Short mmCIF file of C-alpha atoms and ligand atoms in Angstrom, two decimals:
data_model
loop_
_atom_site.label_atom_id
_atom_site.label_comp_id
_atom_site.label_asym_id
_atom_site.label_seq_id
_atom_site.Cartn_x
_atom_site.Cartn_y
_atom_site.Cartn_z
CA MET A 1 -0.06 -0.15 -0.10
CA THR A 2 1.21 3.23 -0.87
CA ILE A 3 2.61 5.63 1.95
CA THR A 4 2.25 9.51 1.67
CA ILE A 5 3.36 11.99 3.77
CA THR A 6 3.04 15.97 3.77
CA ALA A 7 5.75 18.44 3.98
CA PHE A 8 6.16 22.03 3.78
CA GLU A 9 6.56 23.45 -0.11
CA LYS A 10 8.91 25.74 0.97
CA SER A 11 10.12 24.83 4.74
CA PRO A 12 11.21 27.68 7.16
CA ASP A 13 14.28 25.69 8.03
CA ARG A 14 15.88 26.16 4.62
CA GLY A 15 16.59 22.51 3.91
CA ARG A 16 18.31 21.80 7.37
CA GLY A 17 15.82 18.47 7.96
CA LEU A 18 14.38 20.19 11.04
CA ALA A 19 10.96 20.34 10.14
CA ARG A 20 9.03 17.40 11.53
CA ASP A 21 8.69 15.52 8.33
CA MET A 22 12.17 14.57 8.68
CA ARG A 23 11.67 12.56 11.51
CA VAL A 24 9.06 10.38 9.48
CA ARG A 25 10.85 9.91 6.43
CA TRP A 26 13.99 9.06 8.79
CA ALA A 27 11.79 6.45 10.43
CA LEU A 28 10.55 4.99 6.81
CA GLU A 29 13.84 4.79 5.90
CA GLU A 30 15.27 3.24 8.35
CA VAL A 31 12.67 0.05 7.95
CA GLY A 32 12.80 0.46 3.97
CA GLN A 33 9.33 1.40 3.26
CA PRO A 34 8.89 3.79 -0.01
CA TYR A 35 6.88 7.03 0.59
CA GLU A 36 5.30 9.59 -1.63
CA VAL A 37 5.55 13.11 -0.28
CA ARG A 38 2.54 15.66 -0.66
CA LEU A 39 3.61 19.45 -0.45
CA VAL A 40 1.52 21.71 1.19
CA THR A 41 1.93 25.44 1.71
CA PHE A 42 1.24 27.52 4.70
CA LYS A 43 -2.40 28.45 2.95
CA THR A 44 -3.44 24.84 1.91
CA MET A 45 -2.30 23.51 5.52
CA LYS A 46 -5.16 25.25 7.31
CA GLU A 47 -7.62 24.39 4.29
CA PRO A 48 -10.45 21.61 4.99
CA ALA A 49 -8.63 19.07 3.23
CA HIS A 50 -5.74 19.19 5.17
CA THR A 51 -7.24 19.57 8.32
CA ALA A 52 -9.35 16.65 7.95
CA LEU A 53 -5.90 14.77 8.49
CA GLN A 54 -4.33 17.42 10.83
CA PRO A 55 -6.65 18.94 13.03
CA PHE A 56 -3.90 21.84 13.59
CA GLY A 57 -3.45 22.41 10.23
CA GLN A 58 0.52 21.07 10.41
CA ILE A 59 2.64 18.91 8.61
CA PRO A 60 3.33 16.13 8.56
CA THR A 61 0.30 13.66 7.94
CA TYR A 62 0.51 9.98 7.22
CA GLU A 63 -1.51 8.01 4.83
CA GLU A 64 -1.54 4.32 3.66
CA GLY A 65 -4.57 2.95 2.54
CA ASP A 66 -7.66 3.73 5.04
CA LEU A 67 -5.47 4.93 7.57
CA ALA A 68 -4.67 8.59 8.31
CA LEU A 69 -2.27 9.53 11.16
CA PHE A 70 -1.03 12.88 12.68
CA GLU A 71 1.44 13.99 15.40
CA THR A 72 4.90 12.89 14.64
CA GLY A 73 5.18 10.53 17.93
CA ALA A 74 2.34 8.34 16.73
CA ILE A 75 3.31 8.20 13.11
CA VAL A 76 6.95 7.15 14.07
CA LEU A 77 5.43 4.38 16.69
CA HIS A 78 3.29 3.25 13.92
CA ILE A 79 6.00 2.80 11.51
CA ALA A 80 8.08 0.90 14.04
CA GLU A 81 5.53 -1.17 15.26
CA CYS A 82 4.48 -2.38 11.66
CA HIS A 83 7.77 -3.03 10.50
CA ALA A 84 11.08 -4.42 11.71
CA GLY A 85 13.97 -2.43 12.36
CA LEU A 86 13.27 0.20 14.93
CA LEU A 87 11.80 -1.39 17.87
CA PRO A 88 13.26 -4.20 19.63
CA ARG A 89 11.71 -7.88 19.92
CA ASP A 90 11.82 -8.12 23.49
CA PRO A 91 8.90 -6.58 25.30
CA GLY A 92 11.00 -5.03 27.82
CA ALA A 93 13.30 -3.44 25.81
CA ARG A 94 10.51 -2.40 23.66
CA ALA A 95 8.69 -0.66 25.90
CA ARG A 96 11.69 1.12 27.12
CA ALA A 97 12.36 2.37 23.81
CA ILE A 98 9.00 3.84 23.54
CA ALA A 99 9.30 5.27 26.85
CA TRP A 100 12.75 7.29 25.17
CA MET A 101 10.34 8.24 22.28
CA PHE A 102 8.07 9.87 24.80
CA ALA A 103 10.87 11.24 26.90
CA ALA A 104 12.07 13.18 23.52
CA LEU A 105 8.94 14.44 23.15
CA ASN A 106 7.51 15.19 26.63
CA THR A 107 10.65 15.59 28.56
CA VAL A 108 13.60 17.33 26.44
CA GLU A 109 11.46 18.77 23.52
CA PRO A 110 9.36 21.20 25.08
CA PRO A 111 11.93 23.89 26.30
CA ILE A 112 13.72 23.46 22.83
CA VAL A 113 10.70 24.57 21.22
CA GLU A 114 10.01 27.30 24.22
CA ARG A 115 13.27 28.59 23.56
CA GLU A 116 12.93 28.89 20.18
CA ALA A 117 9.54 30.45 20.24
CA THR A 118 10.71 32.74 22.40
CA THR A 119 13.71 33.99 19.85
CA TYR A 120 11.23 34.39 17.39
CA LEU A 121 8.16 36.22 18.77
CA GLU A 122 9.60 37.87 22.38
CA ARG A 123 12.96 39.73 20.83
CA ASP A 124 11.29 43.02 21.23
CA LYS A 125 10.10 42.63 25.17
CA ALA A 126 12.14 43.79 28.12
CA TRP A 127 12.40 40.67 29.62
CA TYR A 128 13.37 38.87 26.79
CA GLU A 129 17.33 38.34 27.82
CA GLU A 130 16.06 37.06 31.34
CA ARG A 131 13.58 34.97 29.85
CA LEU A 132 16.21 33.51 27.18
CA LEU A 133 18.61 32.53 30.31
CA MET A 134 15.89 30.76 32.07
CA LEU A 135 14.52 28.69 29.09
CA GLU A 136 18.42 28.01 28.39
CA ASP A 137 19.06 26.96 31.90
CA ARG A 138 15.95 24.55 31.97
CA ILE A 139 17.41 23.00 28.51
CA ARG A 140 20.77 22.29 29.85
CA PHE A 141 19.21 20.90 32.84
CA ARG A 142 17.72 18.32 31.04
CA LEU A 143 21.20 18.11 28.76
CA THR A 144 22.71 17.29 31.73
CA GLN A 145 20.93 14.60 32.93
CA LEU A 146 20.32 13.10 29.47
CA SER A 147 24.20 13.04 29.24
CA ARG A 148 24.33 11.40 32.49
CA TRP A 149 22.40 8.32 31.23
CA LEU A 150 24.08 8.27 28.01
CA ALA A 151 27.60 8.39 29.72
CA ASP A 152 29.82 6.48 27.53
CA ALA A 153 27.15 4.37 25.38
CA GLU A 154 26.27 4.45 21.88
CA TRP A 155 22.21 4.61 21.91
CA LEU A 156 19.86 5.36 24.94
CA ASP A 157 18.99 1.34 25.59
CA GLY A 158 20.88 -1.03 23.94
CA ALA A 159 20.56 -0.87 19.75
CA PHE A 160 19.35 2.26 17.95
CA SER A 161 15.77 2.35 18.23
CA ALA A 162 12.64 4.87 17.52
CA GLY A 163 13.69 6.04 21.03
CA ASP A 164 17.05 7.24 19.31
CA LEU A 165 15.69 8.45 16.18
CA MET A 166 13.34 10.81 17.97
CA MET A 167 16.06 12.00 20.42
CA VAL A 168 18.39 12.67 17.68
CA THR A 169 15.66 14.77 15.95
CA VAL A 170 14.71 16.50 18.70
CA LEU A 171 18.33 17.31 20.11
CA ARG A 172 19.12 18.77 16.53
CA ARG A 173 17.12 21.36 16.87
CA LEU A 174 19.54 23.03 19.29
CA GLU A 175 22.25 23.04 16.64
CA SER A 176 22.47 26.86 16.23
CA SER A 177 22.06 27.51 19.45
CA GLY A 178 25.42 26.62 20.57
CA LEU A 179 23.86 24.42 23.81
CA LEU A 180 24.37 21.15 22.21
CA GLY A 181 28.44 21.96 22.07
CA GLU A 182 28.30 22.06 25.69
CA TYR A 183 27.52 18.63 25.86
CA PRO A 184 30.50 16.47 23.94
CA SER A 185 28.94 13.20 24.64
CA LEU A 186 25.50 14.41 23.07
CA SER A 187 26.81 16.34 20.01
CA ALA A 188 28.87 12.73 19.47
CA TYR A 189 25.68 11.18 19.89
CA VAL A 190 23.82 13.18 17.49
CA ALA A 191 26.39 12.92 14.67
CA ARG A 192 26.27 9.11 15.19
CA GLY A 193 22.44 9.29 14.21
CA LYS A 194 23.14 11.76 11.66
CA ALA A 195 25.86 9.10 10.26
CA ARG A 196 23.29 6.69 9.34
CA PRO A 197 22.85 6.03 5.91
CA ALA A 198 19.03 6.08 6.63
CA TYR A 199 19.06 9.42 7.69
CA ARG A 200 21.53 10.72 5.06
CA ARG A 201 18.62 9.25 2.53
CA ALA A 202 16.04 11.43 4.26
CA PHE A 203 17.81 14.31 4.63
CA ASP A 204 18.78 14.47 1.17
CA ALA A 205 15.14 13.66 0.28
CA GLN A 206 13.91 17.04 2.10
CA LEU A 207 16.92 18.96 1.04
CA ALA A 208 16.02 18.02 -2.63
CA VAL A 209 12.46 19.52 -1.85
CA PHE A 210 13.92 22.84 -0.62
CA THR A 211 16.50 23.06 -3.94
CA SER A 212 14.24 22.42 -6.38
CA ALA A 213 11.62 24.95 -4.63
CA HIS A 214 13.97 27.93 -4.41
CA GLN A 215 15.46 27.42 -7.62
CA ALA A 216 12.25 27.57 -9.00
CA ASP A 217 12.02 31.01 -7.33
CA GLY A 218 15.49 31.73 -9.09
CA ARG A 219 17.07 32.07 -5.15
CA ASN A 220 19.71 29.85 -3.87
CA GLY A 221 19.30 27.78 -0.46
CA GLN A 222 21.88 26.70 1.67
CA ALA A 223 21.96 23.65 3.98
CA SER A 224 24.46 21.31 5.59
CA ALA A 225 23.21 18.02 7.39
N1 GTB B 301 2.84 17.55 17.58
C1 GTB B 301 3.34 17.92 16.25
C2 GTB B 301 3.75 16.79 15.71
O1 GTB B 301 5.00 16.43 16.08
O2 GTB B 301 3.75 16.16 14.50
C3 GTB B 301 3.91 19.31 15.60
C4 GTB B 301 3.94 19.29 14.15
C5 GTB B 301 4.85 20.83 14.02
O3 GTB B 301 4.87 21.81 14.76
N2 GTB B 301 4.42 21.05 12.81
C6 GTB B 301 4.98 22.36 12.18
C7 GTB B 301 3.90 22.92 11.30
O4 GTB B 301 3.22 22.37 10.80
C8 GTB B 301 6.52 22.09 11.59
S1 GTB B 301 7.65 21.41 12.08
N3 GTB B 301 4.13 24.40 11.42
C9 GTB B 301 2.82 25.33 10.83
C10 GTB B 301 1.61 25.60 11.59
O5 GTB B 301 1.99 25.25 13.01
O6 GTB B 301 1.13 26.36 10.98
C11 GTB B 301 8.08 22.54 12.93
C12 GTB B 301 9.07 23.27 12.64
C13 GTB B 301 8.88 24.49 11.98
C14 GTB B 301 10.17 25.18 11.20
C15 GTB B 301 11.39 24.86 11.73
N4 GTB B 301 12.72 25.75 11.41
O7 GTB B 301 12.59 26.69 10.43
O8 GTB B 301 13.60 25.35 11.87
C16 GTB B 301 11.60 23.57 12.47
C17 GTB B 301 10.48 23.06 13.01
#
């Protein structure tokens, strides 16, 4: 059955693979499932045809036969449960890998997203610098805990899993902040994720979308993995 996902026609991340379709692309590449991509604009993603699939008018979505899903956590979990390669077979290890997916989305990502939102939306406020420092300390708190857990292990719990896929994509959002660089073991962990052939294929696919959209506009984009 054909799998179709949605992604930005022109991603505001300028091809850096930070938009959340990257998680879904990477998961599909890890399990060897081909997929098609329907590109949406900021306008069309708020229209009924898209909000019927994603009530919040966001990307990505996932369609496979009669099944339509939204939320990257649910999509990646579905992919990981349907195909071998992203979750261990042992029930305990499988449950722990899923716990790491939730940890990435519910515990590590929220202060990172808050910080990003602050840098976009609150720069002109008198309390901007103070709030930024507070959010960065919150992020450091989580990164310190995470790096203690990881210690010198390659992945979060044994073999690479959907938990690592989610955590690496979440941590990538810090790359331009300098915060990740304060944690060499986490930087190396992210680099290991990005070195996986499936990650490279997913990254190149989203970059191709950005490049062709901007070539069509007569502009040049720049991005690095
Ligand atoms: N919880 C949902 C999920 O996990 O699927 C969140 C989905 C989401 O935030 N989608 C964003 C979106 O559609 C794109 S990924 N935004 C449009 C809107 O809400 O109107 C978030 C994102 C956007 C841009 C960058 N960037 O430029 O670097 C990075 C991440």
